[in-house]
PDB file of C-alpha atoms (C1' of nucleotides) in Angstrom:
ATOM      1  CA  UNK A  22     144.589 107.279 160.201  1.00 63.00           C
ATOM      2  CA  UNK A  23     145.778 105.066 157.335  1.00 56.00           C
ATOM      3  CA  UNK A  24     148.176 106.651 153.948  1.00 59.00           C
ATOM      4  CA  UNK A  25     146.434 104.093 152.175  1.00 62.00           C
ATOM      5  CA  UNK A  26     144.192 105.889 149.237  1.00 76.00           C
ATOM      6  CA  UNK A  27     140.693 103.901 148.959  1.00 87.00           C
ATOM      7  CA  UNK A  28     140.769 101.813 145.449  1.00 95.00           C
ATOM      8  CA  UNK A  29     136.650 101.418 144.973  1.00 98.00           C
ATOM      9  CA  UNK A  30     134.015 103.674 146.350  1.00 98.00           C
ATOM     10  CA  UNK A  31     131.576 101.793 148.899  1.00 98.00           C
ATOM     11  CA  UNK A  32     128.565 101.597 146.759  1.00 98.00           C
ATOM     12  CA  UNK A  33     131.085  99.541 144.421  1.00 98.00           C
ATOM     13  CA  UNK A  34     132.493  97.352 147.014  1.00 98.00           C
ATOM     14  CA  UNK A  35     128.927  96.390 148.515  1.00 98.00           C
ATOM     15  CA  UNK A  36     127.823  95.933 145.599  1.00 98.00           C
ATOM     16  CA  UNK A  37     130.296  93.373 144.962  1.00 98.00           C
ATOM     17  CA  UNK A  38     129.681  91.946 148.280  1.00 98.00           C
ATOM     18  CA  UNK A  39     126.156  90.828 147.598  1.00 98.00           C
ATOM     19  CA  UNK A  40     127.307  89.770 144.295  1.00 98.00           C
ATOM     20  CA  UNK A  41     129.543  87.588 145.563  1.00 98.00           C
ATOM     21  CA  UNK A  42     127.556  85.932 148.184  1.00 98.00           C
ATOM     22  CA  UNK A  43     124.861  85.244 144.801  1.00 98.00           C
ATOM     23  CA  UNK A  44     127.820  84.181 142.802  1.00 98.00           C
ATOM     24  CA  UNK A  45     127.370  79.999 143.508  1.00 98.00           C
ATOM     25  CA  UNK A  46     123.989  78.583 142.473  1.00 98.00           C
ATOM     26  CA  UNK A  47     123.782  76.970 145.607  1.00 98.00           C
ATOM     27  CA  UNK A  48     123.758  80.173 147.470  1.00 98.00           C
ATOM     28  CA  UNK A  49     121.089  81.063 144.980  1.00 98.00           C
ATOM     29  CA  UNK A  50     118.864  78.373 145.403  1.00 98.00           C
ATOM     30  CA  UNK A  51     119.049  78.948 149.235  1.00 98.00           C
ATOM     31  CA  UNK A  52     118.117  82.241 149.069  1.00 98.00           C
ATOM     32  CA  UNK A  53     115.361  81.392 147.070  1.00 98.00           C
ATOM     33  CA  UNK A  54     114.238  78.872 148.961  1.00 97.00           C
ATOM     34  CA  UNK A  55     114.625  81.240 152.176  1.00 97.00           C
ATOM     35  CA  UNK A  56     112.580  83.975 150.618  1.00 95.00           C
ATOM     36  CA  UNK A  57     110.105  82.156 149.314  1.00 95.00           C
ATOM     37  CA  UNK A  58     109.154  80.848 152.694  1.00 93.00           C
ATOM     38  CA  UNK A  59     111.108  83.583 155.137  1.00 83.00           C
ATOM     39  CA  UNK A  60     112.691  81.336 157.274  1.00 94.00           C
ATOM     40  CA  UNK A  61     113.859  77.398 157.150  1.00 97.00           C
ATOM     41  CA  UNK A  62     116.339  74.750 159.037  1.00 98.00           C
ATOM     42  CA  UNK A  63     119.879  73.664 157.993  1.00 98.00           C
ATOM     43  CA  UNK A  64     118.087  70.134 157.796  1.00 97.00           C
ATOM     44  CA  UNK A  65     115.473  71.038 155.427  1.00 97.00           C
ATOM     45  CA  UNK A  66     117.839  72.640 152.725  1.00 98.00           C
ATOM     46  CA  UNK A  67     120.678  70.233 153.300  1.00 97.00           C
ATOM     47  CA  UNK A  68     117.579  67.487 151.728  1.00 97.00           C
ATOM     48  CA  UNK A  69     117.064  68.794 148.786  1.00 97.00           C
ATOM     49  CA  UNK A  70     120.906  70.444 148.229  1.00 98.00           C
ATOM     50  CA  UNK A  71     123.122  67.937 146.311  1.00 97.00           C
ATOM     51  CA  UNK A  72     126.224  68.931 148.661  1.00 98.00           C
ATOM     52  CA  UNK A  73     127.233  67.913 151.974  1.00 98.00           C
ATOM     53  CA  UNK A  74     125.980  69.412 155.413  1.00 98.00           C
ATOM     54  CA  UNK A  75     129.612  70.669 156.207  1.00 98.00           C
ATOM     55  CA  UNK A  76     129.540  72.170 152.430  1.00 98.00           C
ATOM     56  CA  UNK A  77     126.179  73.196 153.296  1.00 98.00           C
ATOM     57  CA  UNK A  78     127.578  75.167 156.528  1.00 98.00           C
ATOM     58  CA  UNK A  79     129.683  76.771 154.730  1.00 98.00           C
ATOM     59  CA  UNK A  80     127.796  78.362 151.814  1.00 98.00           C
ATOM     60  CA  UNK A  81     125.590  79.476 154.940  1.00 98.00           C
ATOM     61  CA  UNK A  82     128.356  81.126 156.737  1.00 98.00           C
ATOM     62  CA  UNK A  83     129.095  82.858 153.083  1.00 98.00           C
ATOM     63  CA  UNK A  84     125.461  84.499 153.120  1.00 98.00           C
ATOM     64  CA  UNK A  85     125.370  85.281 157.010  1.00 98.00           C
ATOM     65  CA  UNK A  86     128.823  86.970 156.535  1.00 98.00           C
ATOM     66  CA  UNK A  87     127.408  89.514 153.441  1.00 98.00           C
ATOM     67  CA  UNK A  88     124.450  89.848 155.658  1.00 98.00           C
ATOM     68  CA  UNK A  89     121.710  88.641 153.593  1.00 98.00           C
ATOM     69  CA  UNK A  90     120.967  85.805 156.343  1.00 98.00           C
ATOM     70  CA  UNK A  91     121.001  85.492 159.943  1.00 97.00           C
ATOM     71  CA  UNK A  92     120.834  82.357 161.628  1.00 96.00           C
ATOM     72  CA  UNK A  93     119.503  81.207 164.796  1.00 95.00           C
ATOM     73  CA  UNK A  94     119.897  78.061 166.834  1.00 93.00           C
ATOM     74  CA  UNK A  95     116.521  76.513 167.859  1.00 87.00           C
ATOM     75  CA  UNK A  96     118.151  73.404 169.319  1.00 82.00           C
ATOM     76  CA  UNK A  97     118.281  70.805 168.451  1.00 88.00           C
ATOM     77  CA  UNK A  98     118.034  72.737 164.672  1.00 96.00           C
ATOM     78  CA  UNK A  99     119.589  75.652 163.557  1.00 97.00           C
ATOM     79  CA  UNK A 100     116.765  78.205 161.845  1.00 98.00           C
ATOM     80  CA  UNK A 101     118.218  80.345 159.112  1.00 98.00           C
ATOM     81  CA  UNK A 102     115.927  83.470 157.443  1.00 98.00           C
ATOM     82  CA  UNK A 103     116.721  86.606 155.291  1.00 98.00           C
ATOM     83  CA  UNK A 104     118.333  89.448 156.691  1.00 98.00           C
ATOM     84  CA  UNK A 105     115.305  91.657 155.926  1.00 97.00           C
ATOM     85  CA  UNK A 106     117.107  95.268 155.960  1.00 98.00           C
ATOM     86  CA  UNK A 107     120.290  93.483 153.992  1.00 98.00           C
ATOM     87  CA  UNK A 108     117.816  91.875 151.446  1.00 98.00           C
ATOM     88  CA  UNK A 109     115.759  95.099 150.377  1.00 98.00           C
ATOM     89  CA  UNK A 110     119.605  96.969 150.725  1.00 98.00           C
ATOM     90  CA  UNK A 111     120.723  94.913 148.314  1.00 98.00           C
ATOM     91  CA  UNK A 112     117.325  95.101 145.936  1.00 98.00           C
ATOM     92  CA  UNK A 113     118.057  98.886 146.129  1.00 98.00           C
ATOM     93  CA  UNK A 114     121.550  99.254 144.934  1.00 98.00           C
ATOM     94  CA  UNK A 115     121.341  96.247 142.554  1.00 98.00           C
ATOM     95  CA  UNK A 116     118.643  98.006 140.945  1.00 98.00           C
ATOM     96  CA  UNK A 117     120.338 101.110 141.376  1.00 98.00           C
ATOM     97  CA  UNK A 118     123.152  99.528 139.525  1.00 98.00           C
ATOM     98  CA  UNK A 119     121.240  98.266 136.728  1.00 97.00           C
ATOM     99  CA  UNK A 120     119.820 101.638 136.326  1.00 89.00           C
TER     100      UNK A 120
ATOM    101  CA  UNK B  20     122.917  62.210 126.260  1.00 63.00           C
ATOM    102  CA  UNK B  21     124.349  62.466 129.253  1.00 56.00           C
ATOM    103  CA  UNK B  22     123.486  60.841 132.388  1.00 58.00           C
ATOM    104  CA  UNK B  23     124.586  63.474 134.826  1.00 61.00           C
ATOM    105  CA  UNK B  24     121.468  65.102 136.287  1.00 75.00           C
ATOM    106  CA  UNK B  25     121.253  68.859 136.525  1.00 87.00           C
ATOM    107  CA  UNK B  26     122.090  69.949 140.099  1.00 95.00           C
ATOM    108  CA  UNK B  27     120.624  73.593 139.366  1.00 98.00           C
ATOM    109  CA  UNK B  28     118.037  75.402 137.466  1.00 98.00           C
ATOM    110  CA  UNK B  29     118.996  77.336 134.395  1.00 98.00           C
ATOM    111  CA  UNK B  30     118.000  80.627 136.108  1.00 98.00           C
ATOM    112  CA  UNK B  31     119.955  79.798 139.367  1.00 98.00           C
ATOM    113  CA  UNK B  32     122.672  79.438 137.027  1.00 98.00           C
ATOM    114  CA  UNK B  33     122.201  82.620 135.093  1.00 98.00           C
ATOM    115  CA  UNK B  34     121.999  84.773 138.292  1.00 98.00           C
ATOM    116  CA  UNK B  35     125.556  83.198 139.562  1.00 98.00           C
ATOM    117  CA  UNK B  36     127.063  83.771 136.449  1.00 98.00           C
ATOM    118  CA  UNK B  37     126.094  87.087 136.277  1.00 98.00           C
ATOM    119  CA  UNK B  38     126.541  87.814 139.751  1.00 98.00           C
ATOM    120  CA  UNK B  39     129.981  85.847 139.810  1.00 98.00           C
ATOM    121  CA  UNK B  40     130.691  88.893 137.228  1.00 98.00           C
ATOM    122  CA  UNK B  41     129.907  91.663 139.417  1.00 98.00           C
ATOM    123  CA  UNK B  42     131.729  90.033 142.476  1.00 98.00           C
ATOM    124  CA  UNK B  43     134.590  91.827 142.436  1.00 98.00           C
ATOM    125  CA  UNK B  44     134.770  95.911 142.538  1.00 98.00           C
ATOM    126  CA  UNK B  45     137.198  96.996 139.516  1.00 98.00           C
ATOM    127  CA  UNK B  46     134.003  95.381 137.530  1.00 98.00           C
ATOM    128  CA  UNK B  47     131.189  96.942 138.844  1.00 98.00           C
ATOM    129  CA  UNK B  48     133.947  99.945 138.542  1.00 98.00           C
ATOM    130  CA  UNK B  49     134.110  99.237 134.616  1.00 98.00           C
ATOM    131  CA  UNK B  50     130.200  98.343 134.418  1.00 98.00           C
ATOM    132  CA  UNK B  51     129.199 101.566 136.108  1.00 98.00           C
ATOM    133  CA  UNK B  52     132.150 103.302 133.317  1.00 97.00           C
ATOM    134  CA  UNK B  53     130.459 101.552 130.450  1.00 97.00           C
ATOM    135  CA  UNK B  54     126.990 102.058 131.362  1.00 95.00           C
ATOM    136  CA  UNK B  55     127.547 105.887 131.815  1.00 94.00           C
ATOM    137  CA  UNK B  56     128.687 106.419 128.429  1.00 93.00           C
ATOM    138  CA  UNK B  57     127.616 103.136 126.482  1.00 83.00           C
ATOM    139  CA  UNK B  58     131.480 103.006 125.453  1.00 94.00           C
ATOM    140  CA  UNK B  59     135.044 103.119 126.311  1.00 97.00           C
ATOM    141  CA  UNK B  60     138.843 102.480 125.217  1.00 98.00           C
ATOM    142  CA  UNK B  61     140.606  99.802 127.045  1.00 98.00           C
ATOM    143  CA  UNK B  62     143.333 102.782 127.644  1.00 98.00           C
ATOM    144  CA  UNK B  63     141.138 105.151 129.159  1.00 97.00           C
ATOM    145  CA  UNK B  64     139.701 102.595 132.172  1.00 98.00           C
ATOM    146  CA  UNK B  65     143.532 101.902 132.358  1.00 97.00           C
ATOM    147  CA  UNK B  66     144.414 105.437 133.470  1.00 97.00           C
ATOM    148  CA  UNK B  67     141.577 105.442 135.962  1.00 97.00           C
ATOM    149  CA  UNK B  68     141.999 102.215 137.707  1.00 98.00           C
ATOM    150  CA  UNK B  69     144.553 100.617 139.826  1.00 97.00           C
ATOM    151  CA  UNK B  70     145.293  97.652 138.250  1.00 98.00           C
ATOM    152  CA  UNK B  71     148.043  96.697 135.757  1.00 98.00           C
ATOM    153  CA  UNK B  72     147.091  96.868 131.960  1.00 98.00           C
ATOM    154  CA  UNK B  73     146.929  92.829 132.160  1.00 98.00           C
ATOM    155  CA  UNK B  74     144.623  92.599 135.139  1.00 98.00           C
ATOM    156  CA  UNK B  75     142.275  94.711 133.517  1.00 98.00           C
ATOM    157  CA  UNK B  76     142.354  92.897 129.805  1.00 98.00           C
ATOM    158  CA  UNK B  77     141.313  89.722 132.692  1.00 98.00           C
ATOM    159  CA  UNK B  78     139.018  91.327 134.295  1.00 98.00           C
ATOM    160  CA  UNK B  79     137.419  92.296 130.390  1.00 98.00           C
ATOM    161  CA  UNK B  80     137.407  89.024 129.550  1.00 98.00           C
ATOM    162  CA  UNK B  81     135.509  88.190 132.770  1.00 98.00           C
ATOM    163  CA  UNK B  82     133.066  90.362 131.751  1.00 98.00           C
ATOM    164  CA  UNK B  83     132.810  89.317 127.982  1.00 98.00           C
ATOM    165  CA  UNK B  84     132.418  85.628 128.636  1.00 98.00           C
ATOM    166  CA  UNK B  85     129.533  86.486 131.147  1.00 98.00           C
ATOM    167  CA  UNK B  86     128.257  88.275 127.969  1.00 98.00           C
ATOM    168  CA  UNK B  87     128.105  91.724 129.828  1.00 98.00           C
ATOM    169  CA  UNK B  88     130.286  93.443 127.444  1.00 98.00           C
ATOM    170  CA  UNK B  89     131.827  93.199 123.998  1.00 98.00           C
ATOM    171  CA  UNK B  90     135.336  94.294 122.248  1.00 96.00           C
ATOM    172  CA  UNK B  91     135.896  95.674 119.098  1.00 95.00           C
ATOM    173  CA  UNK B  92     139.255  96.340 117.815  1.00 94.00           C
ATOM    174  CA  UNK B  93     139.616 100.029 116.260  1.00 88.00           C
ATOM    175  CA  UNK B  94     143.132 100.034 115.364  1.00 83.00           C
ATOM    176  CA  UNK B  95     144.956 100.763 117.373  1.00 90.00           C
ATOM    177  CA  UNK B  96     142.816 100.644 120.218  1.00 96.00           C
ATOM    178  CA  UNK B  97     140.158  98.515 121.679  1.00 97.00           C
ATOM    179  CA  UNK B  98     136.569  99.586 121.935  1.00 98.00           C
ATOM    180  CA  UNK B  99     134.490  98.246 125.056  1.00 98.00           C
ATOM    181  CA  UNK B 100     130.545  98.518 125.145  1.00 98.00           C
ATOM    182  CA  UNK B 101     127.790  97.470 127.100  1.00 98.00           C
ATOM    183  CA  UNK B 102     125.789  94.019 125.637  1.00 98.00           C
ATOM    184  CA  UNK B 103     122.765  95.826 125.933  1.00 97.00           C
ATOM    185  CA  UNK B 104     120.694  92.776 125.390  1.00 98.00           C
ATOM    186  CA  UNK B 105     122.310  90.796 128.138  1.00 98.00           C
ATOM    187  CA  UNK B 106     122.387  93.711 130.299  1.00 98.00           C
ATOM    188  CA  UNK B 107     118.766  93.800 129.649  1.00 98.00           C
ATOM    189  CA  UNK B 108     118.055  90.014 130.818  1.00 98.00           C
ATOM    190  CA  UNK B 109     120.858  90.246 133.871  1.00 98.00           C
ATOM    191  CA  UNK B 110     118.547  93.665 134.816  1.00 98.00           C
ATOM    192  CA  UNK B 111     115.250  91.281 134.862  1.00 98.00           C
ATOM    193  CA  UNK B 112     116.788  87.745 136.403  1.00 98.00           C
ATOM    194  CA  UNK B 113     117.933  90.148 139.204  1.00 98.00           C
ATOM    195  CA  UNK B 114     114.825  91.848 139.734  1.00 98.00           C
ATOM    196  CA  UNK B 115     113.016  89.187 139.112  1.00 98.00           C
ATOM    197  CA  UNK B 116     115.344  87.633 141.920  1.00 98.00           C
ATOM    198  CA  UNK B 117     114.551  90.035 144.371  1.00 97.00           C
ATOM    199  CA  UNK B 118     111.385  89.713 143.699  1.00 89.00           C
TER     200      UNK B 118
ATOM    201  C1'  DT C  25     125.245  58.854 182.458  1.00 50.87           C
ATOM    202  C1'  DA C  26     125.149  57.152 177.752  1.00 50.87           C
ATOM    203  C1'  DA C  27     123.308  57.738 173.397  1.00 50.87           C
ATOM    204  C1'  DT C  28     121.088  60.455 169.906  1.00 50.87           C
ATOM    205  C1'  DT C  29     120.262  64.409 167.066  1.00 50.87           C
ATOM    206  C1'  DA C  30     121.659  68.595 164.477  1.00 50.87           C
ATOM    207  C1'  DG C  31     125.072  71.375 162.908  1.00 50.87           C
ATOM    208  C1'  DT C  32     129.627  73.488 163.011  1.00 50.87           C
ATOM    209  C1'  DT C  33     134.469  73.507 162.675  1.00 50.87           C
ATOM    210  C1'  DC C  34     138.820  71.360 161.272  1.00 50.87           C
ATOM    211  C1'  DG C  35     141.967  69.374 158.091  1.00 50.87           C
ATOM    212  C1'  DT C  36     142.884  68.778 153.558  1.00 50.87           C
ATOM    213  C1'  DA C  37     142.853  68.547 148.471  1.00 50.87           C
ATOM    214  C1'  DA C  38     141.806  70.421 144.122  1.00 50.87           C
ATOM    215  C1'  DA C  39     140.219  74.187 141.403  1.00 50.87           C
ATOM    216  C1'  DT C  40     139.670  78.973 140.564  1.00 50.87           C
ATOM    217  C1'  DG C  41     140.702  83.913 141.081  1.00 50.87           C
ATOM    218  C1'  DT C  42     143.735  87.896 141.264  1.00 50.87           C
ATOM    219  C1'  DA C  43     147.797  90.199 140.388  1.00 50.87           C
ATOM    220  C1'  DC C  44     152.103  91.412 138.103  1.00 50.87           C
ATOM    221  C1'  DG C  45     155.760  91.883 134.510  1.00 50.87           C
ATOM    222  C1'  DA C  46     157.601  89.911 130.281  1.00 50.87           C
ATOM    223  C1'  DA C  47     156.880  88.595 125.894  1.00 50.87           C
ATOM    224  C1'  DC C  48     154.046  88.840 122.006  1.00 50.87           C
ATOM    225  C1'  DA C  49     150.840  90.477 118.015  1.00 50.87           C
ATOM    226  C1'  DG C  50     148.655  93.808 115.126  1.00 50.87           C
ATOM    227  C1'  DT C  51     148.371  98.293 113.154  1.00 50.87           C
ATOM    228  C1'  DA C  52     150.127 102.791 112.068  1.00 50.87           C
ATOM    229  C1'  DT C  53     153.927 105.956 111.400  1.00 50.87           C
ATOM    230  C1'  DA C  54     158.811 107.572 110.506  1.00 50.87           C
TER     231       DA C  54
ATOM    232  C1'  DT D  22     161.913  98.292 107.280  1.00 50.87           C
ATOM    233  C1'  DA D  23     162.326  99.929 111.917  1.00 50.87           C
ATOM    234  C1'  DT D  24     159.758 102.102 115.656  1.00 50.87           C
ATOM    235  C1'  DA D  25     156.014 103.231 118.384  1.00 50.87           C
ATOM    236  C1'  DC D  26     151.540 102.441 120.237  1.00 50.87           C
ATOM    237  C1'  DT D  27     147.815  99.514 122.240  1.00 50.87           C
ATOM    238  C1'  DG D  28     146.339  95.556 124.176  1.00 50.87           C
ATOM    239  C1'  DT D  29     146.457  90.524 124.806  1.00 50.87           C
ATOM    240  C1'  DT D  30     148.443  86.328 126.255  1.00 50.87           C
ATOM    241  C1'  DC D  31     151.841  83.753 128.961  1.00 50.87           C
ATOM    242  C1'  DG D  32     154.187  82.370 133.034  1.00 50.87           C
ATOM    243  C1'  DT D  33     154.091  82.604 137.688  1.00 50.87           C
ATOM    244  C1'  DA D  34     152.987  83.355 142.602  1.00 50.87           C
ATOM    245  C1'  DC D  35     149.836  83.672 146.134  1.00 50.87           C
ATOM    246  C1'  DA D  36     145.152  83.777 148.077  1.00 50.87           C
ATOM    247  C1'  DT D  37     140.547  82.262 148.090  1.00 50.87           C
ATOM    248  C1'  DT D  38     136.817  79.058 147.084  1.00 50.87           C
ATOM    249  C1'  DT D  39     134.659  74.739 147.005  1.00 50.87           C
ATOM    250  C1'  DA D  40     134.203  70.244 148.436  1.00 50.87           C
ATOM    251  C1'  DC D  41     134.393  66.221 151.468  1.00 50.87           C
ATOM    252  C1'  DG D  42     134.703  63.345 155.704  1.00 50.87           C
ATOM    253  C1'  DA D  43     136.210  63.284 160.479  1.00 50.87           C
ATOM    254  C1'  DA D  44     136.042  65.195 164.751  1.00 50.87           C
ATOM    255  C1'  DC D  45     133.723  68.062 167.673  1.00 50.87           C
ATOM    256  C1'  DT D  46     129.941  70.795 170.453  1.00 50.87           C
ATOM    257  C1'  DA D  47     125.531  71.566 172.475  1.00 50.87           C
ATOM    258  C1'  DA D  48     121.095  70.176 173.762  1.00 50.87           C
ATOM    259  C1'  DT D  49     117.824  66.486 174.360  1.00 50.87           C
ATOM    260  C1'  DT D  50     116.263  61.769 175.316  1.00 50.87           C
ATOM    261  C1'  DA D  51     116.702  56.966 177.025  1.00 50.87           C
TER     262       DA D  51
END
DNA sequence: TAATTAGTTCGTAAATGTACGAACAGTATA
DNA sequence: TATACTGTTCGTACATTTACGAACTAATTA
């Protein structure tokens, strides 16, 4: 058991979580993109994105590790789509938030 | 006129500077403070939160230059209050975001 | 087996974020 | 005028983020 005293309660550090992964406009437009349409390749976005795939990869890896995403390798493409239960989690305490 | 061309929409934009203000949790801490009671001394989110007295005047200014908040001096103290008209749009571009 | 396709990971550079204490600035009080 | 009180800004250190191209991996096709 740690001595450490907690800082932030949970609702305030998951709520900066998903802020975070929404704080780029890349990682924006992706999950726009992704929930406009549920579900689309690494190739597809990495067309229209003005960054590089390995940039690209990374911004991915940002949204898969808050858990909005989840990705999927349908070879030879990779098939990313929203994290439905993380997505409408995320609705609720933003909106929560916002009162 | 410039010859750059934009690599974002305004929106995206708006939600990741909005968001980019809520990404960390001793400012969703001070949001939640604010919104609770519309207004707050600089001194008493200082007693409650473990940051030093210069982190948080950072962490302020964070949130004033996302328009979130706004300072008024009342000597000798500083007076901290919700922007209730940007808190208004950040509510709707992140509904409106999550559909 | 060699080549191709699709993405990821690595290495690296530059910028930004977070944290602290020290020094400072403005107002009020002794 | 000196002191105290409240916060901000400065200087600094360290960590994280963002970006790119190069190198790599895995699966398919020639």
């Amino acid at each position: 058991m740690s001595t450490e005293t907690k800082k932030y309660t949970d609702k305030q550090e998951l709520i900066a979580k998903f802020s975070n992964a929404l704080g780029h406009p890349v990682r924006v437009a992706i999950l726009q993109q992704l929930s406009k349409q549920s579900c689309c390749f690494h190739g597809d976005m990495a067309e229209v994105l003005p960054i590089a795939n390995s940039t690209l990869s990374q911004h991915l890896k940002v949204l898969r590790e808050a858990g909005l995403i989840q990705g999927e390798i349908d070879p030879p493409k990779t098939k990313y789509c929203i994290n439905k239960d993380n997505w409408h989690l995320a609705k609720g305490v933003m909106i929560g938030f916002f009162d």
